[in-house]
Coordinates of C-alpha atoms and ligand atoms in Angstrom, one line a residue:
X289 CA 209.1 102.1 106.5
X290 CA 207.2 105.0 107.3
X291 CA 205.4 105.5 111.3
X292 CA 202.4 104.7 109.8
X293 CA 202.6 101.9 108.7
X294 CA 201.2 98.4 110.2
X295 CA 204.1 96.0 111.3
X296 CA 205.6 93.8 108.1
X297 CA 203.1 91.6 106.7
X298 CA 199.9 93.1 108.3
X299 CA 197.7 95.4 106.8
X300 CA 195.0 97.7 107.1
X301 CA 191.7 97.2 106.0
X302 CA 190.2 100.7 104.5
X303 CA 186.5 101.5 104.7
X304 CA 187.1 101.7 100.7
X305 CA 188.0 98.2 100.4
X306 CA 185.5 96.7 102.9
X307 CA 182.7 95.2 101.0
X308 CA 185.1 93.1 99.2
X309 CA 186.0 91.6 102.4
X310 CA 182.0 91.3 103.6
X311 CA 181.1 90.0 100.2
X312 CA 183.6 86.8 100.9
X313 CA 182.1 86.5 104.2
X314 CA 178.3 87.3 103.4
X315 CA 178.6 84.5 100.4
X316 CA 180.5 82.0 102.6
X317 CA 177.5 82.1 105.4
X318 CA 175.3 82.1 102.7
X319 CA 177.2 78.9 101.0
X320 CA 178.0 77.2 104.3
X321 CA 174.6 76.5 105.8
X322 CA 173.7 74.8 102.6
X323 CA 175.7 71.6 103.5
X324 CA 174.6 71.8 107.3
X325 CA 177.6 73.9 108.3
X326 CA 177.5 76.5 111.1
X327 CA 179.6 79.4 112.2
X328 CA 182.0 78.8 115.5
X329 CA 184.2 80.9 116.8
X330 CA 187.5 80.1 118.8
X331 CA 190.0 81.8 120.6
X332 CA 192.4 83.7 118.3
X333 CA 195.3 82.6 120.4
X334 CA 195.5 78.8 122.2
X335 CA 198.2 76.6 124.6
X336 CA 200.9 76.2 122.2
X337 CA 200.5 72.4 122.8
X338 CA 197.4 72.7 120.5
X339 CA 199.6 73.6 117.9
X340 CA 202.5 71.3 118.4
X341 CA 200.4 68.2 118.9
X342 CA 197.4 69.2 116.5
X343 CA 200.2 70.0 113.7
X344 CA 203.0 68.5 114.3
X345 CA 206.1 69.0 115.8
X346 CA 208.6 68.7 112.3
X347 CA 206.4 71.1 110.2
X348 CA 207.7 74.2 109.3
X349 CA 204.6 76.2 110.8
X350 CA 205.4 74.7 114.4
X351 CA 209.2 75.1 114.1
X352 CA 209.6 78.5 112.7
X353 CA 206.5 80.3 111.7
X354 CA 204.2 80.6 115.4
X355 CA 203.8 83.6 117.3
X356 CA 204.8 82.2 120.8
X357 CA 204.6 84.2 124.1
X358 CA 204.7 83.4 127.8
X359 CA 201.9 84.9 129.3
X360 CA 201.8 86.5 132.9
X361 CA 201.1 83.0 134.5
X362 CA 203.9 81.5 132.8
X363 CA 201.8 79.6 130.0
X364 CA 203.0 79.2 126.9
X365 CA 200.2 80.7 124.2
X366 CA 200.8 80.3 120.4
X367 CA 198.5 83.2 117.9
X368 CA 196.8 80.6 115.8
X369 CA 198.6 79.8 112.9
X370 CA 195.6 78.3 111.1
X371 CA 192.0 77.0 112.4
X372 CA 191.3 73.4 112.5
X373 CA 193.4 72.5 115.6
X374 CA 191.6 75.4 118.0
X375 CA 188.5 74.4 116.4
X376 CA 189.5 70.3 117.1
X377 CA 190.6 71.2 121.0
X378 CA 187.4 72.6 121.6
X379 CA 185.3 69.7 119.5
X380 CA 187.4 66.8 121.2
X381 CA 184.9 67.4 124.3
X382 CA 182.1 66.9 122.7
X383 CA 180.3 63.5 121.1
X384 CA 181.8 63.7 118.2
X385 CA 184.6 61.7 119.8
X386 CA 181.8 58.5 119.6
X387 CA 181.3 59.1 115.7
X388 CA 178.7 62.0 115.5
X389 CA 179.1 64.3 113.0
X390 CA 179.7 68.2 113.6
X391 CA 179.8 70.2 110.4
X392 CA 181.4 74.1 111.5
X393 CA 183.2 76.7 109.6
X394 CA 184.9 80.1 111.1
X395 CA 186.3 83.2 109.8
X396 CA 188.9 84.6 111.2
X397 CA 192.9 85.9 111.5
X398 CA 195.5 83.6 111.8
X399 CA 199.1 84.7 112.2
X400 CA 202.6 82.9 110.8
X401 CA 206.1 84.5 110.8
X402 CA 206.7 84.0 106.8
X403 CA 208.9 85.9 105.1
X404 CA 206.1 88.5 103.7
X405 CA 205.6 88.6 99.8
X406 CA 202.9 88.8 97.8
X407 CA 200.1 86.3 98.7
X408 CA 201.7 85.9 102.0
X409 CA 200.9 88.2 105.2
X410 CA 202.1 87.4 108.8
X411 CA 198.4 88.4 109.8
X412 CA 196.1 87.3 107.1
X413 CA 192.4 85.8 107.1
X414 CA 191.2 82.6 106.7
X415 CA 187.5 80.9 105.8
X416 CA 187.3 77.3 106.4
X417 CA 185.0 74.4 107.3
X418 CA 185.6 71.5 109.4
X419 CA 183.5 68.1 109.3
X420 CA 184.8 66.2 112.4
X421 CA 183.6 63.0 113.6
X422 CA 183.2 60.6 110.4
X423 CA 185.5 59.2 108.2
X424 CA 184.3 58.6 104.4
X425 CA 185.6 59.2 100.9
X426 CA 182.2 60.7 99.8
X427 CA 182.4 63.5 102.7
X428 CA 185.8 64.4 101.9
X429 CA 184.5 65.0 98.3
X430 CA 181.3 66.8 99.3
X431 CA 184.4 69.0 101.4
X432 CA 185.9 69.6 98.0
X433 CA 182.7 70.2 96.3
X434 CA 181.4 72.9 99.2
X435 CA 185.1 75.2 98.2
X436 CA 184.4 74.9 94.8
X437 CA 180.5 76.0 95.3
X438 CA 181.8 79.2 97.4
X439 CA 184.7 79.8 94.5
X440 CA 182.1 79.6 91.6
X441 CA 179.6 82.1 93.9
X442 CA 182.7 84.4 94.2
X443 CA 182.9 84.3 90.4
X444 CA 186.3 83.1 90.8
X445 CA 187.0 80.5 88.0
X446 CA 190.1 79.0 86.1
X447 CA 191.7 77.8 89.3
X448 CA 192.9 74.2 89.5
X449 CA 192.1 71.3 92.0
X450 CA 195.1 69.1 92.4
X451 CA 194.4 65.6 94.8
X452 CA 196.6 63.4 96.4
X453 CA 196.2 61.0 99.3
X454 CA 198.6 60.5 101.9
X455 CA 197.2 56.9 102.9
X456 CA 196.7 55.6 106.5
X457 CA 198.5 54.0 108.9
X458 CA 200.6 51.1 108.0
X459 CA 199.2 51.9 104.5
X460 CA 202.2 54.3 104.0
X461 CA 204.8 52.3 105.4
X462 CA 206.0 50.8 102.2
X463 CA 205.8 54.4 100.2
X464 CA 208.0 55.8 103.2
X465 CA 210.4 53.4 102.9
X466 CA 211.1 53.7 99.6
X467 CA 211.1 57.3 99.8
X468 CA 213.6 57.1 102.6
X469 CA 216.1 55.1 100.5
X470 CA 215.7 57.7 97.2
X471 CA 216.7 60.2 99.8
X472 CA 219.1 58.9 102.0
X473 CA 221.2 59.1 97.9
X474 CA 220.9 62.9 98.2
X475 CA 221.9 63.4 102.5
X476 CA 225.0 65.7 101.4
X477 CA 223.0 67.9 98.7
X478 CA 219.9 68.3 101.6
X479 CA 219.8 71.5 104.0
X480 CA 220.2 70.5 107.4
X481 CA 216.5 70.6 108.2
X482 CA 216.0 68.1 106.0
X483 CA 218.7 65.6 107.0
X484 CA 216.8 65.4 110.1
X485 CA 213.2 64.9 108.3
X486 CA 215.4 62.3 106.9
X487 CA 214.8 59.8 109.9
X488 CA 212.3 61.5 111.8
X489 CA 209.8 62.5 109.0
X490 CA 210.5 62.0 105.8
X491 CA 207.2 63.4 104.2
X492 CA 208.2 66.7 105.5
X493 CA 210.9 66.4 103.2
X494 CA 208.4 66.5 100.2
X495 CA 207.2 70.2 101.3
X496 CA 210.8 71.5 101.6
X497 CA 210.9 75.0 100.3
X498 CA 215.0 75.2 100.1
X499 CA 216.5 75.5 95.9
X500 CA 218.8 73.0 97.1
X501 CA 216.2 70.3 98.1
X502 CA 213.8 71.1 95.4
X503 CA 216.3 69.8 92.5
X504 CA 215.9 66.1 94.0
X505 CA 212.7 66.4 95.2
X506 CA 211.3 67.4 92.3
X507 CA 212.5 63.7 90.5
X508 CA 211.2 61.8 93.4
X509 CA 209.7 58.3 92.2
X510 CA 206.0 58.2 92.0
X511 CA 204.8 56.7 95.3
X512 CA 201.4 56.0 94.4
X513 CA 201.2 52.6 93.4
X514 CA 203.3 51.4 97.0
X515 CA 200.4 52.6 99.1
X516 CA 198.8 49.9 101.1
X517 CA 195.5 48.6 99.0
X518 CA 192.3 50.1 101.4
X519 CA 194.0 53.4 101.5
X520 CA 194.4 53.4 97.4
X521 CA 190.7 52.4 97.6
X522 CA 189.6 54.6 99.8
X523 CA 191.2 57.1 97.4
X524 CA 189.6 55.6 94.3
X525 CA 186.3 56.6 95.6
X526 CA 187.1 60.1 96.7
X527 CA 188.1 60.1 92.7
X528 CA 185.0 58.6 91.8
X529 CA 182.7 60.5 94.1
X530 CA 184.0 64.1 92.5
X531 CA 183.7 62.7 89.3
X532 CA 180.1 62.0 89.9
X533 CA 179.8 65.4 90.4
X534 CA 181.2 66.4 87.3
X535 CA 183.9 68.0 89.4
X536 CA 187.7 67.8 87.6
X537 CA 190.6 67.2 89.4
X538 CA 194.3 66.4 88.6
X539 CA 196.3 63.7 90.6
X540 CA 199.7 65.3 92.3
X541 CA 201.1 62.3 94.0
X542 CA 203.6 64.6 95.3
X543 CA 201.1 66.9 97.1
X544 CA 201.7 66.1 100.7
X545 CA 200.3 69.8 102.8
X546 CA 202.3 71.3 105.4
X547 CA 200.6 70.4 108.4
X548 CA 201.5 66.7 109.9
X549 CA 197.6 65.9 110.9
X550 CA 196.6 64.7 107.5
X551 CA 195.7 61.2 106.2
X552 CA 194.1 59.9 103.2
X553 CA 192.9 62.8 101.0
X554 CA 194.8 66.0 100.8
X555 CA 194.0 68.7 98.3
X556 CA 194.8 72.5 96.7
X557 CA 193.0 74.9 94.9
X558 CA 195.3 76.7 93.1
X559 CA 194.8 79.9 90.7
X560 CA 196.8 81.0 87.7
X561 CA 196.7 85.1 88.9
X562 CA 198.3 84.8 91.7
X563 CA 202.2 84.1 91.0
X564 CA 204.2 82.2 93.6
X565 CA 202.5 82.0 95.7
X566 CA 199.3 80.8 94.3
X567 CA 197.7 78.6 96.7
X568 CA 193.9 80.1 97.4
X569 CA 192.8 77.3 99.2
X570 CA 193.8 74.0 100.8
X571 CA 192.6 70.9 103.1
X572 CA 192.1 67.5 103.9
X573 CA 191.2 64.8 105.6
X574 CA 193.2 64.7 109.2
X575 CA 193.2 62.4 112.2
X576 CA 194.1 65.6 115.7
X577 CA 195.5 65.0 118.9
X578 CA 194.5 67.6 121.4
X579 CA 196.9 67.9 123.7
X580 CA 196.4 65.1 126.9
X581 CA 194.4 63.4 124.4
X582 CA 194.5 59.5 123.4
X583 CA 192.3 59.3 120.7
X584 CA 192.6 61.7 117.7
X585 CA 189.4 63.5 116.4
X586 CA 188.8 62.6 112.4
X587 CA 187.8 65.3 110.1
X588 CA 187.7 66.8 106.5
X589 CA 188.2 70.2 105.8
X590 CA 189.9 73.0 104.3
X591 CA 190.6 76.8 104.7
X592 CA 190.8 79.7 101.8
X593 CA 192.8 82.5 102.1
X594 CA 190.8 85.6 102.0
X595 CA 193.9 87.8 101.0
X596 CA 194.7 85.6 97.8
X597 CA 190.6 84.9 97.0
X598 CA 190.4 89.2 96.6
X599 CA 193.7 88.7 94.6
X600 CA 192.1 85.9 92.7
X601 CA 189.1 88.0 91.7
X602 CA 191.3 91.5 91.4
X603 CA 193.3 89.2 88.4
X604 CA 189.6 87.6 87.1
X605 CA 188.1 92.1 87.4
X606 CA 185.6 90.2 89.8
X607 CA 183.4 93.6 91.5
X608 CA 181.3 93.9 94.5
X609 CA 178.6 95.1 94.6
X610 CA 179.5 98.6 96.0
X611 CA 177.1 99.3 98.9
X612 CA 175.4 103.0 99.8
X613 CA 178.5 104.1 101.9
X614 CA 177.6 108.3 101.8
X615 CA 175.1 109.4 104.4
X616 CA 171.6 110.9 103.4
X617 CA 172.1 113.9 106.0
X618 CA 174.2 116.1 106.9
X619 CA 172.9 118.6 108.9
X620 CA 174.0 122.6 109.6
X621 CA 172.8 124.4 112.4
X622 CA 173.5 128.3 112.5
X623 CA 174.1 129.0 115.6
X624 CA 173.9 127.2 118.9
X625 CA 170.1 126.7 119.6
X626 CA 170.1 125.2 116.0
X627 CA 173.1 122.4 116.5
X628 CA 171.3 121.4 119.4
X629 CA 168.0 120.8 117.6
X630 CA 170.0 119.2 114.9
X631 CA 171.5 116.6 117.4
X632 CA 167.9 115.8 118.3
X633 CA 166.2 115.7 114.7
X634 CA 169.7 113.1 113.8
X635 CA 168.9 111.2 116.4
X636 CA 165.3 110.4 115.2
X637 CA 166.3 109.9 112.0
X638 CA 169.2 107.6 112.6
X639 CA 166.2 105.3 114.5
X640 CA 164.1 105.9 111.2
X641 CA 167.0 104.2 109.7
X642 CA 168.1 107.3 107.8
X643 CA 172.0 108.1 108.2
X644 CA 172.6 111.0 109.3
X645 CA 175.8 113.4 110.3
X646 CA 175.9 117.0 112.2
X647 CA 178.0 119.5 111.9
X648 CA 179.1 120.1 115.6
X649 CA 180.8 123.0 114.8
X650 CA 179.7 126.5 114.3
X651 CA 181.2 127.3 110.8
X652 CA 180.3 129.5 107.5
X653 CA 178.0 128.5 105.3
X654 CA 180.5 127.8 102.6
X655 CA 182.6 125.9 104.9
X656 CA 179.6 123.5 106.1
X657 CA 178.6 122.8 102.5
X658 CA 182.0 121.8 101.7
X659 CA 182.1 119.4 104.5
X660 CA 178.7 118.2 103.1
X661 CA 180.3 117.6 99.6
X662 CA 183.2 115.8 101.1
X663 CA 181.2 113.2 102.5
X664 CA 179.3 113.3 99.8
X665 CA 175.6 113.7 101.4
X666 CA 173.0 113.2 99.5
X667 CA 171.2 116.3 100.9
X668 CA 171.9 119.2 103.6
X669 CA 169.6 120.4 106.0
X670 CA 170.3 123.6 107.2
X671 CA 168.9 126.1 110.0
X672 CA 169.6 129.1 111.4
X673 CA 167.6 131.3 114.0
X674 CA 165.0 132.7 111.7
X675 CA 164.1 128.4 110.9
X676 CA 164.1 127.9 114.2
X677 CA 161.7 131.5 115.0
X678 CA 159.2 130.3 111.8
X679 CA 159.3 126.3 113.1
X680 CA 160.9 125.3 109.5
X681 CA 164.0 123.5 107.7
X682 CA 165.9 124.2 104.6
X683 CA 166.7 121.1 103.0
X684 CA 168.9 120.8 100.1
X685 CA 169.1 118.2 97.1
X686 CA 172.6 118.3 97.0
X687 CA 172.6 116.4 93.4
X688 CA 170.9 119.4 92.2
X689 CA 171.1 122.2 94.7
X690 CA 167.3 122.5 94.5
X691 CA 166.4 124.0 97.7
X692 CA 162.7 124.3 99.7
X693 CA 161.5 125.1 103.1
X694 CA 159.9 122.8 104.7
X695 CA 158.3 122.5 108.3
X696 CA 160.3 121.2 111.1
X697 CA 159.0 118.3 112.7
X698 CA 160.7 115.2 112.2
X699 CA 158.1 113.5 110.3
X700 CA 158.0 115.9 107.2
X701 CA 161.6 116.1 106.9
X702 CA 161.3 112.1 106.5
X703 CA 158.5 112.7 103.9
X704 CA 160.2 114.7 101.7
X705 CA 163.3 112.4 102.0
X706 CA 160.7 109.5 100.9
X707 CA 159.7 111.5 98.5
X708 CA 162.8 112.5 96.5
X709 CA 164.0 109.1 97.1
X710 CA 161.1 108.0 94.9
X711 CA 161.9 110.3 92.2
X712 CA 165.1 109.6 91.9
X713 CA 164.7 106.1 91.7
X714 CA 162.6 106.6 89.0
Ligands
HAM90 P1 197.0 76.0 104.7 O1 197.2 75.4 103.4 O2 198.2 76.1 105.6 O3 195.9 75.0 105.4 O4 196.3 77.4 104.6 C1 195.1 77.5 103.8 C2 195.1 78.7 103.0 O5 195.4 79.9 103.8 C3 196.2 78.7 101.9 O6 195.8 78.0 100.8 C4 196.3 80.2 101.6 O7 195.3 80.6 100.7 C5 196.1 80.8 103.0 N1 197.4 81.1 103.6 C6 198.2 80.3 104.3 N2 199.3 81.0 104.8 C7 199.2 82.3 104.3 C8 200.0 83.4 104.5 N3 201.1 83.5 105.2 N4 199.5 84.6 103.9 C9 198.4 84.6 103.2 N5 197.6 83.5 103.1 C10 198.0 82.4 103.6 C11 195.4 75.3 106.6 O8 195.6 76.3 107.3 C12 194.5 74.1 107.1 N6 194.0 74.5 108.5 C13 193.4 73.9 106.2 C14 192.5 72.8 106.6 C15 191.3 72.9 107.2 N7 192.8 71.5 106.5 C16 191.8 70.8 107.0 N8 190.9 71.6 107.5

């Protein structure tokens, strides 16, 4: 590791690489609004309580993965591992505790202690969108159908949409039990984390990431059909409702998420470019607790990685659009009389909405077109005393190194700009 580099699992962002980045946001706030979702904005780092009571206390995320710190007043803060249970705390004080609906997505960094890989950051970015305050199949398929809107717009295709639900209540009880008593078989073949899910959470077991687990999880018994009747028919309909849409899914009854909030539907969008880990997007229905709450706020949602959605178009050779990134001026002043005008004429131009650098520096010639070429301006405008004694400018196409004098006053320099603008648009 060299001194410059981030901490493991973070990254820098590059100017170079920026408008992919603002492309994923600009089409998600374009997307969003479309189904009555707006932007909200919560604090990057909450009580941990949010976390453990929002997630869940036996999930992976809350046990190993959250960036907890005591703060100078002795509270204990968690960085936000993931959105919805910020976004949830903050929501629980509002009506849509009483049923109204509140349709919000966010953008934003959220922060786990994985082991890094490919696909997975300690710091990485997350866009998701939260309807809280109704619960009904058709709006947790209108969820599903809002991601795959923004993953078409990102001309990201070939991904899969696997479904499950993970019933309601009492519905589950008969699914749990028999999945306790396949399990309890396999107690001395299970890592110790799992042995404890055993009794206390036994769906957790389902998400275990440990080789030794996988072997009999992998065989489980389909659970489907044990599910209590309204949650299987609350299900149907989500299946019927995306159908309707002409939106194709596949049923993975052993899809169960890793965060403990969800009932009913569940869902992943996964994408064949991506290797292991190949998750770009996940959500579901969820019933929150904010922390001192009694009543849990009801939702559907999801969240998309931005990290594996640039991967996901990188595999797909999905380009942005690359905006104008080089500067139209660069000015050169000959002297010090002539940087000090130049600062001034900038400065007007910059408010014309032309970009604009200045050579602060006193430097050759040679050296100040250089720096001109390195930033690639489109044109120089250069002036030394005798400009300044005759009231004129030399600007410089520097696409063709034509060259003219032209008078100094901010207003012609702008013309000519106009001007070969025009032409070269032609
Ligand atoms: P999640 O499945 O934990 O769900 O994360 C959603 C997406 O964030 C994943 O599909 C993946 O693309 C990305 N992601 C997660 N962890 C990492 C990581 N370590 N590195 C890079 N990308 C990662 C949630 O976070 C839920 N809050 C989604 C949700 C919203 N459910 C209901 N509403």
């Amino acid at each position: 590791m060299s001194n410059f580099s981030p901490p493991p699992g973070t990254s820098d962002i590059f100017p170079e690489e920026i408008s992919l980045w603002h492309r994923l946001e600009d089409v998600a706030r374009r997307v969003f609004p479309l189904y009555g979702y707006r932007e909200m904005r919560t604090p990057v780092f909450e009580y941990t309580e949010v976390f453990r009571r929002g997630i869940g206390d036996e999930t992976e995320v809350v046990q190993k993965e959250m960036y907890t710190f005591e703060d100078r007043g002795g509270r204990s803060l968690t960085l936000r591992p993931e959105g919805t249970a910020g976004i949830m705390r903050s929501l629980s004080g509002t009506d849509v505790m009483n049923g109204n609906e509140k349709r919000v997505y966010y953008i934003g960094p959220m922060f786990r202690g994985e082991r890094p890989a490919a696909g997975r950051r300690r710091q990485f970015h997350q866009i998701g969108a939260e309807n809280a305050g109704r619960v009904s199949p058709e709006l947790d398929a209108e969820s599903i159908a809002l991601l795959l809107h923004y993953l078409d717009e990102l001309g990201i295709t070939g991904y899969r949409l696997l479904l499950n639900t993970r019933a309601s209540g009492e519905d589950r009880k008969p699914a749990e039990d028999s999945l306790r008593a396949y399990f309890a078989n396999h107690v001395p073949g299970m890592c110790p984390d799992c042995k404890n899910r055993l009794e206390r959470n036994v769906w957790r077991i389902l998400d275990c990431k440990q080789e030794q687990c996988r072997v009999f999880i992998e065989k489980v018994p389909d659970i489907a059909g044990l599910l209590g009747e309204p949650s299987r028919k609350y299900f149907e309909k989500v299946c019927s409702s995306l159908s309707a849409m002409n939106i194709p899914f596949e049923v993975d009854s052993r899809l169960v998420r890793g965060l403990d909030y969800y009932v009913h539907t569940v869902f992943e969008v996964t994408h064949p470019g991506l290797g292991a880990q190949n998750a770009i997007a996940g959500g579901g229905r969820y019933e929150i607790f904010a922390p001192e709450s009694r009543k849990p706020i009801v939702g559907v949602g999801f969240a998309a990685g931005l990290e594996r959605l640039l991967m996901a178009q990188e595999a797909l050779s999905v380009k942005a659009p690359q905006p104008e990134n080089s500067p139209a001026v660069f000015l050169i002043g000959l002297g010090e009389n002539a940087i000090s005008e130049n600062m001034k004429l900038a400065s007007r131009l910059r408010k014309a909405g032309i970009s604009a650098i200045t050579e602060v520096e006193q430097k050759s010639m040679k050296a100040s077109m250089r720096a001109a070429n390195r930033i690639a301006a489109k044109f120089a405008v250069i002036r030394g005393d005798n400009e300044i004694s005759r009231g004129t400018l030399v600007l410089k196409n520097m696409s063709d190194g034509a060259q003219s004098e032209i008078g100094s006053e901010p207003q012609s320099l702008m013309d000519c700009l106009k001007k070969a603008e025009a032409i070269a648009k032609d």
